[in-house]
């Protein structure tokens, strides 16, 4: 596996903080896509734009979670005190 983008959490399940620039850019792009789609939805205020905004939000969040799970050192598993 190449260099991980996210550190493993010390306690719990999932990814920790971003440790490379690729991880930080991934998080910023996801946040930007969600904010932009919601701003467009508020401006347009129509049902089709609302549905498209929900789809963009869903794809952004699931894509971010998938990338985090693949690019976390050691993968996603339950950890207790850094085990």
CSV table of C-alpha atoms in Angstrom, one decimal:
chain,number,residue,atom,x,y,z
A,1,UNK,CA,0.0,0.0,0.0
A,2,UNK,CA,1.2,3.5,-0.7
A,3,UNK,CA,1.6,6.2,1.9
A,4,UNK,CA,-1.7,6.6,3.9
A,5,UNK,CA,-3.5,9.9,3.8
A,6,UNK,CA,-5.2,9.6,7.2
A,7,UNK,CA,-3.8,8.6,10.6
A,8,UNK,CA,-5.5,5.8,12.5
A,9,UNK,CA,-7.6,6.8,15.5
A,10,UNK,CA,-6.1,6.0,18.9
A,11,UNK,CA,-9.5,5.1,20.3
A,12,UNK,CA,-12.6,4.0,18.5
A,13,UNK,CA,-13.4,3.2,14.9
A,14,UNK,CA,-12.6,5.1,11.7
A,15,UNK,CA,-10.0,7.6,10.5
A,16,UNK,CA,-8.1,10.2,12.5
A,17,UNK,CA,-6.7,13.4,11.1
A,18,UNK,CA,-5.4,14.0,7.6
A,19,UNK,CA,-1.6,13.5,7.6
A,20,UNK,CA,-0.8,14.4,4.0
A,21,UNK,CA,-1.8,17.1,1.6
A,22,UNK,CA,-3.9,14.6,-0.4
A,23,UNK,CA,-6.1,13.9,2.7
A,24,UNK,CA,-6.5,17.6,3.4
A,25,UNK,CA,-7.5,18.4,-0.2
A,26,UNK,CA,-10.0,15.5,-0.2
A,27,UNK,CA,-11.6,16.9,2.9
A,28,UNK,CA,-11.7,20.5,1.5
A,29,UNK,CA,-13.1,19.3,-1.8
A,30,UNK,CA,-15.9,17.4,-0.1
A,31,UNK,CA,-16.8,20.3,2.2
A,32,UNK,CA,-16.7,22.7,-0.8
A,33,UNK,CA,-19.0,20.5,-2.8
A,34,UNK,CA,-21.5,20.3,0.0
A,35,UNK,CA,-21.4,24.0,0.7
A,36,UNK,CA,-21.7,24.9,-3.0
A,37,UNK,CA,-24.7,22.6,-3.6
A,38,UNK,CA,-26.5,23.9,-0.5
A,39,UNK,CA,-25.9,27.5,-1.5
A,40,UNK,CA,-27.3,26.8,-5.0
A,41,UNK,CA,-30.2,25.0,-3.5
A,42,UNK,CA,-31.0,28.0,-1.2
A,43,UNK,CA,-30.7,30.4,-4.2
A,44,UNK,CA,-32.8,28.4,-6.7
A,45,UNK,CA,-35.5,27.1,-4.3
A,46,UNK,CA,-37.0,24.6,-6.6
A,47,UNK,CA,-37.7,20.9,-6.2
A,48,UNK,CA,-35.4,19.6,-9.0
A,49,UNK,CA,-32.5,21.6,-7.6
A,50,UNK,CA,-33.2,20.4,-4.1
A,51,UNK,CA,-33.1,16.8,-5.3
A,52,UNK,CA,-29.8,17.4,-7.2
A,53,UNK,CA,-28.4,19.0,-4.1
A,54,UNK,CA,-29.3,16.0,-2.0
A,55,UNK,CA,-27.6,13.7,-4.5
A,56,UNK,CA,-24.5,15.8,-4.5
A,57,UNK,CA,-24.4,15.8,-0.7
A,58,UNK,CA,-24.9,12.0,-0.6
A,59,UNK,CA,-22.1,11.4,-3.2
A,60,UNK,CA,-19.7,13.8,-1.4
A,61,UNK,CA,-20.2,12.2,2.0
A,62,UNK,CA,-20.1,8.6,0.9
A,63,UNK,CA,-17.1,9.3,-1.4
A,64,UNK,CA,-15.3,11.0,1.5
A,65,UNK,CA,-16.0,8.0,3.8
A,66,UNK,CA,-14.9,5.5,1.2
A,67,UNK,CA,-11.6,7.4,0.5
A,68,UNK,CA,-11.0,7.7,4.2
A,69,UNK,CA,-11.6,4.0,4.8
A,70,UNK,CA,-9.2,3.0,1.9
A,71,UNK,CA,-6.5,5.5,2.7
A,72,UNK,CA,-6.3,5.2,6.5
A,73,UNK,CA,-3.1,3.5,7.9
A,74,UNK,CA,-4.0,0.1,9.1
A,75,UNK,CA,-7.6,0.4,7.8
A,76,UNK,CA,-10.7,1.0,9.8
A,77,UNK,CA,-11.0,-1.2,12.8
A,78,UNK,CA,-11.8,-0.8,16.5
A,79,UNK,CA,-8.8,0.5,18.4
A,80,UNK,CA,-8.4,0.9,22.1
A,81,UNK,CA,-5.4,3.0,23.4
A,82,UNK,CA,-3.5,2.8,20.1
A,83,UNK,CA,-3.5,-1.0,19.8
